CSV table of N, CA and C in Angstrom, one decimal:
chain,number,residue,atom,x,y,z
A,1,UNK,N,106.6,71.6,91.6
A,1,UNK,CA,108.0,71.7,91.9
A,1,UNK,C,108.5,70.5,92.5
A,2,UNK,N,109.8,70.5,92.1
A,2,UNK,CA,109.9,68.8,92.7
A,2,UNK,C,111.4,69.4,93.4
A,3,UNK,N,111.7,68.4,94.7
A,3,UNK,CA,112.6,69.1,95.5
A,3,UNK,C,113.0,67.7,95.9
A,4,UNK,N,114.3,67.5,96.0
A,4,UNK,CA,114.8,66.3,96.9
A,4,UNK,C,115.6,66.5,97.7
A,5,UNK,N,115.1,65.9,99.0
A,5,UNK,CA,116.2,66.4,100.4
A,5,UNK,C,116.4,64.5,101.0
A,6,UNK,N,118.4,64.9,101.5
A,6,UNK,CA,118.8,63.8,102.2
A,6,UNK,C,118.3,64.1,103.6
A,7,UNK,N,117.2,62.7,103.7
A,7,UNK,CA,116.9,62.9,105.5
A,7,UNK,C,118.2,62.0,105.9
A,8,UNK,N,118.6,62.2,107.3
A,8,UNK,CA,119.2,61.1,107.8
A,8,UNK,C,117.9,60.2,108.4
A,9,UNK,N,118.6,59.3,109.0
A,9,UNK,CA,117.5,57.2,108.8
A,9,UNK,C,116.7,58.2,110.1
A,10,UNK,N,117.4,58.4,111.2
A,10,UNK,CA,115.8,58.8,112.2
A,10,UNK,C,115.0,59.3,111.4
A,11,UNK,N,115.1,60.3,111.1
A,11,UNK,CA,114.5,61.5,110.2
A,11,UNK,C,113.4,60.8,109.1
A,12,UNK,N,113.9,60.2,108.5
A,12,UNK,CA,113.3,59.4,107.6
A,12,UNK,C,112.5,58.7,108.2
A,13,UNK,N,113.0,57.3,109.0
A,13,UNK,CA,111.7,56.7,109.7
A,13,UNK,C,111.1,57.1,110.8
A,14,UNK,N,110.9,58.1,110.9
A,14,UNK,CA,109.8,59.2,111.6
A,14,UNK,C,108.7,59.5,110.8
A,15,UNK,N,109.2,60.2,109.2
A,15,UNK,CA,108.5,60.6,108.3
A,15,UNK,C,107.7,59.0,107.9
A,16,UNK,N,108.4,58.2,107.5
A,16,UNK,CA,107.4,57.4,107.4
A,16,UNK,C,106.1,56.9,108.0
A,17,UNK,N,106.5,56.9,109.3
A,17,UNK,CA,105.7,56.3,110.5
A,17,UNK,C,104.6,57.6,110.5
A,18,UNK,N,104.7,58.5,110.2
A,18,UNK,CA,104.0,59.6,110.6
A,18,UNK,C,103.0,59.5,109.3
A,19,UNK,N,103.9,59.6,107.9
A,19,UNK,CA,102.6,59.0,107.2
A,19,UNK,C,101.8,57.8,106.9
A,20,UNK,N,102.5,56.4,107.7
A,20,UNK,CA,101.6,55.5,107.4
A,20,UNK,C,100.4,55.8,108.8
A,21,UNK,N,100.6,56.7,109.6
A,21,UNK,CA,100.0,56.7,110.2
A,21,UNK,C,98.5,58.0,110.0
A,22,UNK,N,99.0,58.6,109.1
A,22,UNK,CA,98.2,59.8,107.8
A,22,UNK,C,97.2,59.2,107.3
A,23,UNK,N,97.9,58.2,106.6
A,23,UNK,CA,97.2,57.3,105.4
A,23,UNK,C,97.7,57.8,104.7
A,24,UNK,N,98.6,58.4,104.3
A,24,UNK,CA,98.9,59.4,102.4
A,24,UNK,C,100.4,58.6,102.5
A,25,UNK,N,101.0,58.9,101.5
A,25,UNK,CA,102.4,58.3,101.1
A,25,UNK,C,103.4,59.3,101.7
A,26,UNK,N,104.6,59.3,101.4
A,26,UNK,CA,105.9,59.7,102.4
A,26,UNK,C,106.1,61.1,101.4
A,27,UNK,N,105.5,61.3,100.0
A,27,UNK,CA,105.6,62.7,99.4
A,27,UNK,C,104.9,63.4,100.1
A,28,UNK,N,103.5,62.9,99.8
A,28,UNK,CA,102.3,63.8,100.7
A,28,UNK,C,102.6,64.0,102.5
A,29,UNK,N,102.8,63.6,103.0
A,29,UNK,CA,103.4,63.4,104.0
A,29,UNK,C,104.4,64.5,104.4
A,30,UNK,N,105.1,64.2,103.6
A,30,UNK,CA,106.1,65.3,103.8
A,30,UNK,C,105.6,66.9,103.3
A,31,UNK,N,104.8,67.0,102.0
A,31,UNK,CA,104.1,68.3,101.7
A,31,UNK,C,103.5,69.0,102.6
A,32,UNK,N,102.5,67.6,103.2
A,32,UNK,CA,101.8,68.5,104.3
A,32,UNK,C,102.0,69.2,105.8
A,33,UNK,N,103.3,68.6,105.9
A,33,UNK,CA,104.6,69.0,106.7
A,33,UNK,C,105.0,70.4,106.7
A,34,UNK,N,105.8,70.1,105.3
A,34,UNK,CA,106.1,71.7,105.5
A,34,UNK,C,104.9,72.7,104.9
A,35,UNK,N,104.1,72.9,104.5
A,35,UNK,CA,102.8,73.3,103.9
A,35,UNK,C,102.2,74.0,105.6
A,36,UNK,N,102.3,73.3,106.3
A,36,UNK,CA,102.1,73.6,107.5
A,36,UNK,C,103.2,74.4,108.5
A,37,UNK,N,104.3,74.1,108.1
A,37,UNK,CA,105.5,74.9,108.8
A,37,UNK,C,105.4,76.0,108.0
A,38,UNK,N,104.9,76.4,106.3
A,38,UNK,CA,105.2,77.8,105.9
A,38,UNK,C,103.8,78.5,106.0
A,39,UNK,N,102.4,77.4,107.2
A,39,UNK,CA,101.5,79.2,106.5
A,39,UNK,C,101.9,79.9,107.9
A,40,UNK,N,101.1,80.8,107.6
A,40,UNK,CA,101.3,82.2,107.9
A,40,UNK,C,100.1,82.1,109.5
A,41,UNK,N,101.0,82.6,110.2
A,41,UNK,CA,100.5,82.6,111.5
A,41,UNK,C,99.6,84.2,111.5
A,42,UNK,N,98.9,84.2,112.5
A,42,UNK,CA,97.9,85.0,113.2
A,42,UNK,C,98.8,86.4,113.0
A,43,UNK,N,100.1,86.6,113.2
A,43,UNK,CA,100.6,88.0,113.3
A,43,UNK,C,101.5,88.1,111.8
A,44,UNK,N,101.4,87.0,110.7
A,44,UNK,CA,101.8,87.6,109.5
A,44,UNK,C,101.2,88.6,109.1
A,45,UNK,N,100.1,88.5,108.6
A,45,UNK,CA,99.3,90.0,108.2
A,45,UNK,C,100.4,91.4,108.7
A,46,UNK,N,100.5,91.5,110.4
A,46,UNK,CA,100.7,92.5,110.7
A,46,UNK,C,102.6,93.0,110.4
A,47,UNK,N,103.2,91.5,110.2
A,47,UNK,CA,104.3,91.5,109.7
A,47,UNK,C,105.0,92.3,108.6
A,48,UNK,N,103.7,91.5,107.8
A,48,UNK,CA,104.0,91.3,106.0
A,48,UNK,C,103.8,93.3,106.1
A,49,UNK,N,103.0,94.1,107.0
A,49,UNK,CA,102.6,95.2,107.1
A,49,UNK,C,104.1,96.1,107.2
A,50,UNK,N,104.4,95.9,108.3
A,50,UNK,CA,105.5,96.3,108.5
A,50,UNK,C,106.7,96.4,108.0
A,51,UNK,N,107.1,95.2,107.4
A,51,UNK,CA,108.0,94.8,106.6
A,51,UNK,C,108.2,96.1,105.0
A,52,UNK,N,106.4,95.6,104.6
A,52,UNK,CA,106.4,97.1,103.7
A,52,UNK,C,106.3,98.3,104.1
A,53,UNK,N,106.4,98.7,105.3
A,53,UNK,CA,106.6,100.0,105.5
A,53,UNK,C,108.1,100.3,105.6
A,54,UNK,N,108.7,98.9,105.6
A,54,UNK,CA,110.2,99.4,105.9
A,54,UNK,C,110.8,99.7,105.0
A,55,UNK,N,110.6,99.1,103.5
A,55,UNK,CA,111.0,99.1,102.2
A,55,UNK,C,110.5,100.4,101.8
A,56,UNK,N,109.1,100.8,101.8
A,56,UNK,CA,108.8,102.5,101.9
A,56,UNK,C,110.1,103.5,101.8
A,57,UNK,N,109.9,102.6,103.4
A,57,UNK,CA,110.9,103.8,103.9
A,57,UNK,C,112.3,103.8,103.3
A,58,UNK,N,112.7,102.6,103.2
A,58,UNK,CA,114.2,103.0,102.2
A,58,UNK,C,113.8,103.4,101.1
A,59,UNK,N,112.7,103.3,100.4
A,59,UNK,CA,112.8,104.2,98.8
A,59,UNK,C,113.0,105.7,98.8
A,60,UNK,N,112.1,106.0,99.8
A,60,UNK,CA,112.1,107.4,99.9
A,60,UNK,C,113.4,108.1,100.0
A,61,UNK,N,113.2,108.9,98.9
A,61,UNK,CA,114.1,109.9,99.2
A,61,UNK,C,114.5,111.0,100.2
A,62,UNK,N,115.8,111.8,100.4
A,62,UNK,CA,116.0,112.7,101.9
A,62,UNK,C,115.1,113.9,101.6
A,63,UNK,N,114.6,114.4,101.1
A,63,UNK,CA,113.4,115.2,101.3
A,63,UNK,C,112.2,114.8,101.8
A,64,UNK,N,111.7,113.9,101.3
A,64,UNK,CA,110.5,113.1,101.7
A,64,UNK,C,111.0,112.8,103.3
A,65,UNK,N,112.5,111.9,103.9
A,65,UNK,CA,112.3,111.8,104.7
A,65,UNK,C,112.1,112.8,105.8
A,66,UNK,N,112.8,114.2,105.0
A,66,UNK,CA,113.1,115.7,106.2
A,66,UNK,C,111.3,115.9,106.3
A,67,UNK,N,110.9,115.7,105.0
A,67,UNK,CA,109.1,116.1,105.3
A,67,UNK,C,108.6,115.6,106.1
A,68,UNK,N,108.7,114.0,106.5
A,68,UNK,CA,108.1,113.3,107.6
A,68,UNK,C,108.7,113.3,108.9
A,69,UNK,N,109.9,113.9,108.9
A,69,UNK,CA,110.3,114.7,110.1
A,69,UNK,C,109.8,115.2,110.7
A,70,UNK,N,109.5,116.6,109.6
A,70,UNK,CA,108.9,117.6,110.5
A,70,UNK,C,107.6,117.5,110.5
A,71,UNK,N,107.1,116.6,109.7
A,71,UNK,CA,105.2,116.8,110.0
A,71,UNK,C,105.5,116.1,111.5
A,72,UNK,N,106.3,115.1,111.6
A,72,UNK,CA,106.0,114.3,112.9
A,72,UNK,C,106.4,115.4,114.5
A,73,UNK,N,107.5,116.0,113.9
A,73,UNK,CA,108.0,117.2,115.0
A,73,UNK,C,106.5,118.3,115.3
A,74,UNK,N,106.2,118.8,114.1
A,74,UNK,CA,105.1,119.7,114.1
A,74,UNK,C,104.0,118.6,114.9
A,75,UNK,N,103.6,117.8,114.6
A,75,UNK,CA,102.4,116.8,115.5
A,75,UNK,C,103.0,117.0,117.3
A,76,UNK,N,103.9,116.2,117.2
A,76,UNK,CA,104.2,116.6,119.4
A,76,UNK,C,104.1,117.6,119.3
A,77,UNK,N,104.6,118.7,118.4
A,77,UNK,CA,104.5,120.1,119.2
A,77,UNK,C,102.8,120.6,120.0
A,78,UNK,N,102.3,120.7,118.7
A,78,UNK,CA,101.0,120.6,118.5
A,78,UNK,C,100.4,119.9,119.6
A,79,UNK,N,100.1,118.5,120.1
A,79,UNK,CA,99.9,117.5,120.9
A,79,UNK,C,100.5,118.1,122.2
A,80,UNK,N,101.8,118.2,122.3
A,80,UNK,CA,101.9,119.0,124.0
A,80,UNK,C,101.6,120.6,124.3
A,81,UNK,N,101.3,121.4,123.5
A,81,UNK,CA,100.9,122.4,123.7
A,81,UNK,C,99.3,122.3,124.0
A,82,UNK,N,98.3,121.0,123.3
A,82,UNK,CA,97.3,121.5,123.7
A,82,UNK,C,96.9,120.3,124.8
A,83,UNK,N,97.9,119.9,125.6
A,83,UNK,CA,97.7,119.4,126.7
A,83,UNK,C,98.3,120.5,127.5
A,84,UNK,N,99.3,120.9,127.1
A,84,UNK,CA,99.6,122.0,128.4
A,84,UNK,C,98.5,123.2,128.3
A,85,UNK,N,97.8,123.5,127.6
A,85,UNK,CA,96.8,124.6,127.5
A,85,UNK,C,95.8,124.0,128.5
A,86,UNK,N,95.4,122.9,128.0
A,86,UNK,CA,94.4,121.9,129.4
A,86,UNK,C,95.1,121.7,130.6
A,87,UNK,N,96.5,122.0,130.7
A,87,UNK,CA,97.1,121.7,132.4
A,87,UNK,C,97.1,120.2,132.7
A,88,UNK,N,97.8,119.9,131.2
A,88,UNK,CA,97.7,118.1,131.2
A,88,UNK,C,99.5,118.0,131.2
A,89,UNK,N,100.0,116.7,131.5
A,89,UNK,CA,101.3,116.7,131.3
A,89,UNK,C,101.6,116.7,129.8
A,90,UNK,N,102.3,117.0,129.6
A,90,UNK,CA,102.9,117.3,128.0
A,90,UNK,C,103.4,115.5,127.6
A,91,UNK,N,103.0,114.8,126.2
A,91,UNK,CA,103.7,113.6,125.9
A,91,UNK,C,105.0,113.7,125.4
A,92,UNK,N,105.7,114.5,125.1
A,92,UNK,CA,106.4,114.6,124.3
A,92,UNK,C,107.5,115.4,124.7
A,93,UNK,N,108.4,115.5,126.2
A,93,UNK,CA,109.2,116.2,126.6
A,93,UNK,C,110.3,117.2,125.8
């Protein structure tokens, strides 16, 4: 893919200096630039995760979401009763 962007002159002779200082030319230079500004950091994984759980969630339809309602309501119930059976404080007020 070929892409052409106006640097202003700092901008530009920065880029330069930075790749004669590379050894690669002012294309590669600049590739390895942003190539480096778009990977993916240590917490993308958990992003890219999330992100698809959000889209999930908008597909689903209002049944599906009343179902995950109540499994989730049914779970704390469940969860503070058998801490209060143990005489533990309840999580879930």
């Amino acid at each position: 893919m070929t892409v052409t962007i106006d640097l202003p002159p700092g901008a530009q002779a920065r880029l330069e200096r930075t790749a004669r200082a590379r050894g690669v030319d002012v294309a590669g230079c600049a590739r390895q630039i942003i190539e480096a500004g778009l990977a993916t950091g240590p917490h993308q994984a958990l992003a890219d995760l999330v992100q698809a759980w959000r889209e999930e969630d908008m597909m689903a339809d209002r049944a599906e979401r009343n179902a995950r309602e109540a499994e989730w309501q049914e779970l704390k119930s469940n969860l503070n009763a058998n801490r209060a059976a143990a005489g533990e404080r309840v999580l879930f007020p």
